[in-house]
Each structure stands twice: as C-alpha cells, then as structure tokens.
Amino acid sequence: MDLAYTPEEEEFRARLREWLAKALPTLPPKPSPRDWPGRRAYDLGWQRMLYDAGYAHVHWDASPTTRLIFLEETENAGAPYVGAGFVGLLHAGPTIAAEGTAEQRERWLPPILRGEEVWCQGFSEPDAGSDLAALRTRARRDGDDYVVTGSKIWTSHAEVADWCELLVRTDAAAPKHRGITWLALPMSAAGVEVRPLRTLAGSTEFAEVFLDEVRVPVANRVGEENDGWRVTMVTLSFERGTAFVGEVVACRRVLRSVAAAARDNGCWDDPSVRRRLGRLNAEFRALWRLTQWNVSEAEASGGVPGVGGSVFKLRYSHVRQELYDVAADVLGAESLDLERDWVLDRLSSLSYTIAAGTSQIQRNIVAERILGLPKGR
Amino acid sequence: MRFQLTDDQLALQDGVRGLLSRRFDGEALRAAVDSPGLDRGLWRALGAAGFFSLRVPEADGGVGLGLPEAVLAFEEAGRALLPGPLVATHLAAGVVDGAAEGEVVVADVDPGGFVEWLEEADVVRGEAAGAVALTSVDPLTPLHRVPGARARAVDPVAVLLTAAEQLGTATRACELAVQHARTREQFGQPIGAFQAVKHLCAGMLVRAETARAAVYAAAVTADPVDIAAARLLADEAAERGARDCLQVHGGMGFTWECEVQLLLKRAWVRARRGGGGAESEESLAVDLLA
Ligand SMILES: Cc1cc2nc3c(=O)[nH]c(=O)nc-3n(C[C@H](O)[C@H](O)[C@H](O)COP(=O)(O)OP(=O)(O)OC[C@H]3O[C@@H](n4cnc5c(N)ncnc54)[C@H](O)[C@@H]3O)c2cc1C
C-alpha cells in the first residue's frame, strides 16, 4: 500500500502544472452554458491547445496513474473539462482504439485528439433505456451500406456532433443481445434529424435523433455484424469506469467554497451545518481514495476498467447531490435563484443517478457481477 | 502509486485470518457468548503471533511493521468479531510490560467515558475510579461507565484501529448477507434473485469498499484528518451493514442464535469510542476552511 508517485510521474505533474499556469490565461472567455456552438468552439479549442502541447493523448495512452494526475492538476488549476469532447475522448475513441480496424483508427482518432470532431452517443431509445438491448432502430444491408431507420433519445451534444456511436438492430430474429451492431454514423448524412430537448435546467443538453432511411457505409461498422453488444460493453466499461473521476476534485473545491460561504453568512455557527459539511469532506476524501484504489488496480491489471466503476459511480452520484443540498441550505433563499452557479449545478447533478446507467441498474451490476447473486427472472 | 496490498501484506492478512479461523471460528464465537470471560490462551497466542507488538520496533523485540499492517490485522479481528480490549493492549505494547507478549491484558478509559473489559484487565490506563458496571448491549464486551470522566484528546491511532475493526465487521456483514441470500429460498427461488434483497447487498458492498479505501489510505498517510474521515465511513459501513444484514436474514436475524446481532452490537460499541463521530465531523469541517 503506497500513495507515493514515481519521480517520472512527479515530473509529469510539475511540467503540466507549469504549462497550465501559462496556458490558462490565454483561454477565451467561457461561453454561457446555453450557447452550444460557443461551447463546442471553446471545448475544441481547449483540446487543440492540449494537442499542441503534447497532452491530447493522455486519456488513451498514458498510464492510469498519469491520467489521474492529469485530471487532478487540470481540475485544480480550473482548466476546462472535456465538455463536448466527452463521448469522443472518453468512450467512442477508446472503443475504436480497442475494437476498430487500422483504417478506422486512422480515420477517427486523430480528429478527436486534435479537437476537430465531436462525437455523440446514440444508444438509448424511447423504449430502450435501462433495457438497452431492447433497442429497435433497424439497419438493413443494401450493397456497401446499411440503411438505418428509427429514433434515439437523450443524445447528449447531438446538436453539435459530427459523429454518433450508434447501436442498431441488424437481426430482428436473433435473441435481443445478439442482433445488435455498433456503427459510426455521420451526423450530416441525409435523413438524420436532430430535435433538441429542453432539460430541467432549461438548456438543450441533449436531443432526440430521428433516422429515416439513413445510409451508413458498412466500412463504418466497428466489430462484426451482430456482435455489437460485446463492443457496447467495452464502451460502457469506459463510460462507467473512469469517465467521472476528475469530477471528484471539482466537488472538493465546491465543498470548500460552500464552507467558506457558510462561514461568511453565519451558517457555520450551527453545529448541524458544520457536521454535515464535515461528513461530506469525509465522503469526498474517501471517493478520491477509492479512485486511487481503482486506478492503481487498473494499473496493475493493465486493461479495460472493471466493475469497480459501478461501486464508485453509485456512491459518487448520490454524494454529489447531497453536496448541493447542503449548499442550498447554506444559500437559503438564494438557492432558488437560477442565476447562481450552484443552483444550476444542483439541477444538473440530478442527472448523475440516471445517466450512464441508473443507480438501480448499477446495484444490479454490483449484486450480480461482483457479489454473484442470481439473476432475477 | 501502488495503492494495493503488497505480497507481504497479503501474507500477513492470510496469516492473521488463518490464526483466527483456527482459534476463534464461528463456533468459538457462539461459545464465548455463553461463557463470558477473556480467553487468556488465545490472548497469549495473539501475543506470540505479534498481534500486539506489530508496530513495536524490532530493536525493542517487536515485529517492526507499520500502521498499514496493523490496520490489516485489526480488520481481520473485526471480521472475526474477536473480543477483548485489543486496541488498548496493542497501544500499550512496548509501554506496559507483558502487553506485547499477550501476557497482560490492558484496558483504557475511553475519552467517551467508558471502559471495556475493566474487570478482566491486569492494567487499566486512565482514571477509572468509581467506575460503574453497565449491562452491556454487546454480550462480548463488558462495559463500565466512569462518572465525570475528564474529556481527553482522542488518540488518532486508536481511532484508526477501531475503524479497521469496523471495516472488518462491515465486510463480514456483507459476506453473511450474500451467503444467506444465495441459499435461502422463498417463492421458489433464492431470495438473492429479488431486487429488493440484491440492492441491500449492493449497498453494503459499496459502503464497505468506500470505507476500505478511506481506512487504508489513512493508514498510509497517518494524517489525523484522513483518520477522521476513515472513522466516519467505517462506522457507517459497519452499523448500516449489520442492520441490513439483519434485514436480509428475516426472522432468523432477530434471534439470539444468529451471529448478526453480535455484529451490530459490537459495531455500536465501537462507534461510541472516543465520544462518537461528532469530533471527527467537526475536525473535517474545520479542515475545509484551512
Ligand atoms: C443528462 C443525461 C444525458 C444522457 N446522455 C445520453 C447519451 O448521450 N446517449 C445515450 O444513449 N443515452 C443518454 N442518456 C440516457 C440514459 O442512459 C438513460 O436515461 C438511462 O439509461 C435510463 O433509461 P431511461 O431514461 O429509459 O429510464 P428507464 O429505463 O425507463 O428507467 C426508469 C426508472 O425505472 C428504473 N428501472 C428500469 N429498469 C429497472 C430494473 N431492471 N431494475 C430496477 N429499476 C429499473 C430506473 O432505475 C429508473 O428509476 C442520458 C441521460 C441523461 C439523464
């Protein structure tokens, strides 16, 4: 048991920190959360800066520990998060790297790294959310194309995406997990229609995507036809395994600012407020340690992150919501004012127990895959 | 950063687990409930195995290991529900003659105002005058209350070792619940196939694993704020874990024979050590303003 970093890792940290101190002041002003084109430009611009400085690869090639250091340092410095690059960098890209052909890697990976192309995730459908394998969007083979018809929902960043990691049904007769295929859909293709949905925070974070006889080249298929469920599991393990770790650092910073606000407005004198804040400090410290534990385990086993990600996600998504509940009590009446960042963040934290697999689904995964309890009928 | 058990640590964990399963298995646990009193033979065996002298330097005749190793040993003790003033005697090793070898049983007056195992102890550290016996909620931890005990600062190492015991108990609770959920059948299938039961078990594991990360990290850093965090997480994992384990056992869980009550009651006793978790919460709150 050892929490020390190697000299090389410390050197990486120092170099990164130095670069961040110089690079961050050159960033353009942050766009409003509701300005999607502005956000796309801002997030991709940041990715381009990382690329030019030699840090673009960090989510893919760096050791898990180096990546942890990257997330810790960028967050501490107040650097932008992956934002619109989330799907491409954190799960579509890694999936293509793991499962794609050489041509596919060559076509799709460099633009993600250079901050030129945005990906979205077209998995969920109106009748296939938790029961993802029930998806019905059809794809029929026609020469060198698949012809795709159906609809997707809750597609984050769809409005500004160039590509979509799309799950389609290629064999309707096969058992539901068997007839699925993983495709890269160009969002500009004829027959793709994006209708933004308004979130409870008032923004258009996600959208419905309608697909009407859309032609997707067979060459865009990652993995074999009808073997998409296996590829999907690879994608989901990336999404659940490591995609949230950087945010723990952000939450620790928010918690400190909530404590400072409590001190400034007198809430601090109430021992019950202090004790709730203290408990949250314990939670986020523990979550950071759990992150280090998982990262260190990934480092030891060297591969796709394991189901430990579900343990982390379960605890984290709930504690994050608690953090904003405490913040709301500290803010008092101002907690009802949407102009406050904390209030917007409180609203968006409500999605963490739903997106990327609900807490109920994560508990099933923990119970069945880690604890070995029998599958329900 | 190798935040995983080393081979030596795994061997130590195995060794302690092996010793306890030979000397203090489930049957011995139940027998201990029926005949209260400290098993001096077992105490000496623990001493011989280095349980108490684990952190005493080799030059002074100890094992010369550190907090992480002590935490692993105490986790095993917590998992087996090993009774006795383990933390107090461990802390006295190298200070009180015979404690390191397990020849002497040492009890401590807790800052929270009670003493565990007062009558069995050969040496009592702290002011225990006028101690009054309680009918202890935990059949395996005799308790005295010390009226008007002066509040003393809490020793962070004692807090951490207690957290390690709680972690062991939380792990045990999860194991017992899962074992029961796999075998007990209702409505023609194992109850573990029911989601309501599954989700209780998943919650137990999530709390135990989060606590584990916190406890192990605190053992590495020995930082008092990390230790305070570890304590809160471990107390929660043990208390709620035992409670949920009882729920999974149904009516059987409510019986005297079932081990679950012992897990819960010991978790309660430990959670009161050092005056409860309030002080830890306060120090973690203050840390946020630092
Ligand atoms: C902010 C946000 C962004 C998202 N982004 C994307 C995206 O980019 N791409 C994408 O494909 N999807 C995305 N999603 C969709 C997300 O993955 C689904 O919402 C989620 O998997 C739940 O599916 P559902 O909404 O259909 O709810 P349902 O599956 O209908 O679930 C409703 C309720 O029933 C419970 N439930 C369902 N099945 C079970 C079961 N077996 N056991 C116990 N309880 C159960 C759920 O836990 C939940 O409480 C996003 C969602 C959100 C909120």
PDB file of C-alpha atoms and ligand atoms in Angstrom, chain A residues 87 120-126 128-131 153-156 205-206 351 354-361 364, chain B residues 195 199, ligand 1:
ATOM      1  CA  VAL A  87     -18.009  10.981 -25.822  1.00  0.00           C
ATOM      2  CA  CYS A 120     -22.249  11.747 -29.505  1.00  0.00           C
ATOM      3  CA  GLN A 121     -23.714   8.527 -28.185  1.00  0.00           C
ATOM      4  CA  GLY A 122     -26.832   7.083 -29.821  1.00  0.00           C
ATOM      5  CA  PHE A 123     -27.598   4.181 -27.563  1.00  0.00           C
ATOM      6  CA  SER A 124     -30.846   4.989 -25.719  1.00  0.00           C
ATOM      7  CA  GLU A 125     -34.213   4.887 -27.415  1.00  0.00           C
ATOM      8  CA  PRO A 126     -37.644   5.879 -26.169  1.00  0.00           C
ATOM      9  CA  ALA A 128     -34.874   1.102 -24.589  1.00  0.00           C
ATOM     10  CA  GLY A 129     -33.161   2.923 -21.730  1.00  0.00           C
ATOM     11  CA  SER A 130     -32.187   0.676 -18.866  1.00  0.00           C
ATOM     12  CA  ASP A 131     -33.182  -2.229 -21.077  1.00  0.00           C
ATOM     13  CA  ILE A 153     -33.256   9.844 -27.408  1.00  0.00           C
ATOM     14  CA  TRP A 154     -31.311  11.701 -24.679  1.00  0.00           C
ATOM     15  CA  THR A 155     -28.410  12.048 -27.116  1.00  0.00           C
ATOM     16  CA  SER A 156     -26.040  14.449 -25.359  1.00  0.00           C
ATOM     17  CA  GLU A 205     -28.028  19.414 -23.258  1.00  0.00           C
ATOM     18  CA  PHE A 206     -29.438  16.513 -25.191  1.00  0.00           C
ATOM     19  CA  SER A 351     -28.775  13.519 -13.799  1.00  0.00           C
ATOM     20  CA  ILE A 354     -29.679   8.384 -14.137  1.00  0.00           C
ATOM     21  CA  ALA A 355     -27.201   8.888 -16.965  1.00  0.00           C
ATOM     22  CA  ALA A 356     -24.716   6.114 -17.846  1.00  0.00           C
ATOM     23  CA  GLY A 357     -26.954   3.559 -16.118  1.00  0.00           C
ATOM     24  CA  THR A 358     -29.299   4.421 -13.241  1.00  0.00           C
ATOM     25  CA  SER A 359     -28.397   3.666  -9.628  1.00  0.00           C
ATOM     26  CA  GLN A 360     -30.851   0.777  -9.682  1.00  0.00           C
ATOM     27  CA  ILE A 361     -29.092  -0.730 -12.694  1.00  0.00           C
ATOM     28  CA  ASN A 364     -27.961  -4.918 -10.113  1.00  0.00           C
TER      29      ASN A 364
ATOM     30  CA  GLN B 195     -34.028  -6.994  -6.455  1.00  0.00           C
ATOM     31  CA  HIS B 199     -29.942  -3.805  -3.692  1.00  0.00           C
TER      32      HIS B 199
HETATM   33  C1  LIG C   1     -28.289  14.033 -18.760  1.00  0.00           C
HETATM   34  C2  LIG C   1     -28.420  12.757 -19.500  1.00  0.00           C
HETATM   35  C3  LIG C   1     -27.621  12.509 -20.584  1.00  0.00           C
HETATM   36  C4  LIG C   1     -27.752  11.333 -21.303  1.00  0.00           C
HETATM   37  N1  LIG C   1     -26.960  11.173 -22.408  1.00  0.00           N
HETATM   38  C5  LIG C   1     -27.140  10.074 -23.166  1.00  0.00           C
HETATM   39  C6  LIG C   1     -26.418   9.940 -24.373  1.00  0.00           C
HETATM   40  O1  LIG C   1     -25.625  10.789 -24.727  1.00  0.00           O
HETATM   41  N2  LIG C   1     -26.624   8.856 -25.127  1.00  0.00           N
HETATM   42  C7  LIG C   1     -27.489   7.872 -24.761  1.00  0.00           C
HETATM   43  O2  LIG C   1     -27.610   6.900 -25.479  1.00  0.00           O
HETATM   44  N3  LIG C   1     -28.210   7.966 -23.612  1.00  0.00           N
HETATM   45  C8  LIG C   1     -28.051   9.057 -22.813  1.00  0.00           C
HETATM   46  N4  LIG C   1     -28.782   9.181 -21.662  1.00  0.00           N
HETATM   47  C9  LIG C   1     -29.776   8.164 -21.360  1.00  0.00           C
HETATM   48  C10 LIG C   1     -29.518   7.354 -20.119  1.00  0.00           C
HETATM   49  O3  LIG C   1     -28.533   6.400 -20.330  1.00  0.00           O
HETATM   50  C11 LIG C   1     -30.880   6.727 -19.750  1.00  0.00           C
HETATM   51  O4  LIG C   1     -31.733   7.788 -19.376  1.00  0.00           O
HETATM   52  C12 LIG C   1     -30.766   5.766 -18.626  1.00  0.00           C
HETATM   53  O5  LIG C   1     -30.041   4.630 -19.002  1.00  0.00           O
HETATM   54  C13 LIG C   1     -32.149   5.354 -18.107  1.00  0.00           C
HETATM   55  O6  LIG C   1     -33.011   4.951 -19.121  1.00  0.00           O
HETATM   56  P1  LIG C   1     -34.469   5.587 -19.236  1.00  0.00           P
HETATM   57  O7  LIG C   1     -34.336   7.051 -19.218  1.00  0.00           O
HETATM   58  O8  LIG C   1     -35.159   4.954 -20.386  1.00  0.00           O
HETATM   59  O9  LIG C   1     -35.211   5.193 -17.915  1.00  0.00           O
HETATM   60  P2  LIG C   1     -35.949   3.814 -17.650  1.00  0.00           P
HETATM   61  O10 LIG C   1     -35.097   2.680 -18.091  1.00  0.00           O
HETATM   62  O11 LIG C   1     -37.347   3.872 -18.160  1.00  0.00           O
HETATM   63  O12 LIG C   1     -35.971   3.809 -16.062  1.00  0.00           O
HETATM   64  C14 LIG C   1     -36.978   4.478 -15.300  1.00  0.00           C
HETATM   65  C15 LIG C   1     -36.843   4.032 -13.851  1.00  0.00           C
HETATM   66  O13 LIG C   1     -37.025   2.613 -13.756  1.00  0.00           O
HETATM   67  C16 LIG C   1     -35.893   2.030 -13.131  1.00  0.00           C
HETATM   68  N5  LIG C   1     -35.611   0.731 -13.739  1.00  0.00           N
HETATM   69  C17 LIG C   1     -35.602   0.392 -15.039  1.00  0.00           C
HETATM   70  N6  LIG C   1     -35.230  -0.879 -15.192  1.00  0.00           N
HETATM   71  C18 LIG C   1     -35.000  -1.365 -13.967  1.00  0.00           C
HETATM   72  C19 LIG C   1     -34.569  -2.627 -13.444  1.00  0.00           C
HETATM   73  N7  LIG C   1     -34.258  -3.670 -14.229  1.00  0.00           N
HETATM   74  N8  LIG C   1     -34.431  -2.730 -12.116  1.00  0.00           N
HETATM   75  C20 LIG C   1     -34.710  -1.695 -11.289  1.00  0.00           C
HETATM   76  N9  LIG C   1     -35.111  -0.495 -11.715  1.00  0.00           N
HETATM   77  C21 LIG C   1     -35.241  -0.335 -13.032  1.00  0.00           C
HETATM   78  C22 LIG C   1     -34.737   3.002 -13.375  1.00  0.00           C
HETATM   79  O14 LIG C   1     -33.735   2.853 -12.411  1.00  0.00           O
HETATM   80  C23 LIG C   1     -35.448   4.321 -13.275  1.00  0.00           C
HETATM   81  O15 LIG C   1     -35.565   4.666 -11.921  1.00  0.00           O
HETATM   82  C24 LIG C   1     -28.683  10.356 -20.916  1.00  0.00           C
HETATM   83  C25 LIG C   1     -29.498  10.592 -19.798  1.00  0.00           C
HETATM   84  C26 LIG C   1     -29.373  11.770 -19.089  1.00  0.00           C
HETATM   85  C27 LIG C   1     -30.264  11.993 -17.915  1.00  0.00           C
END
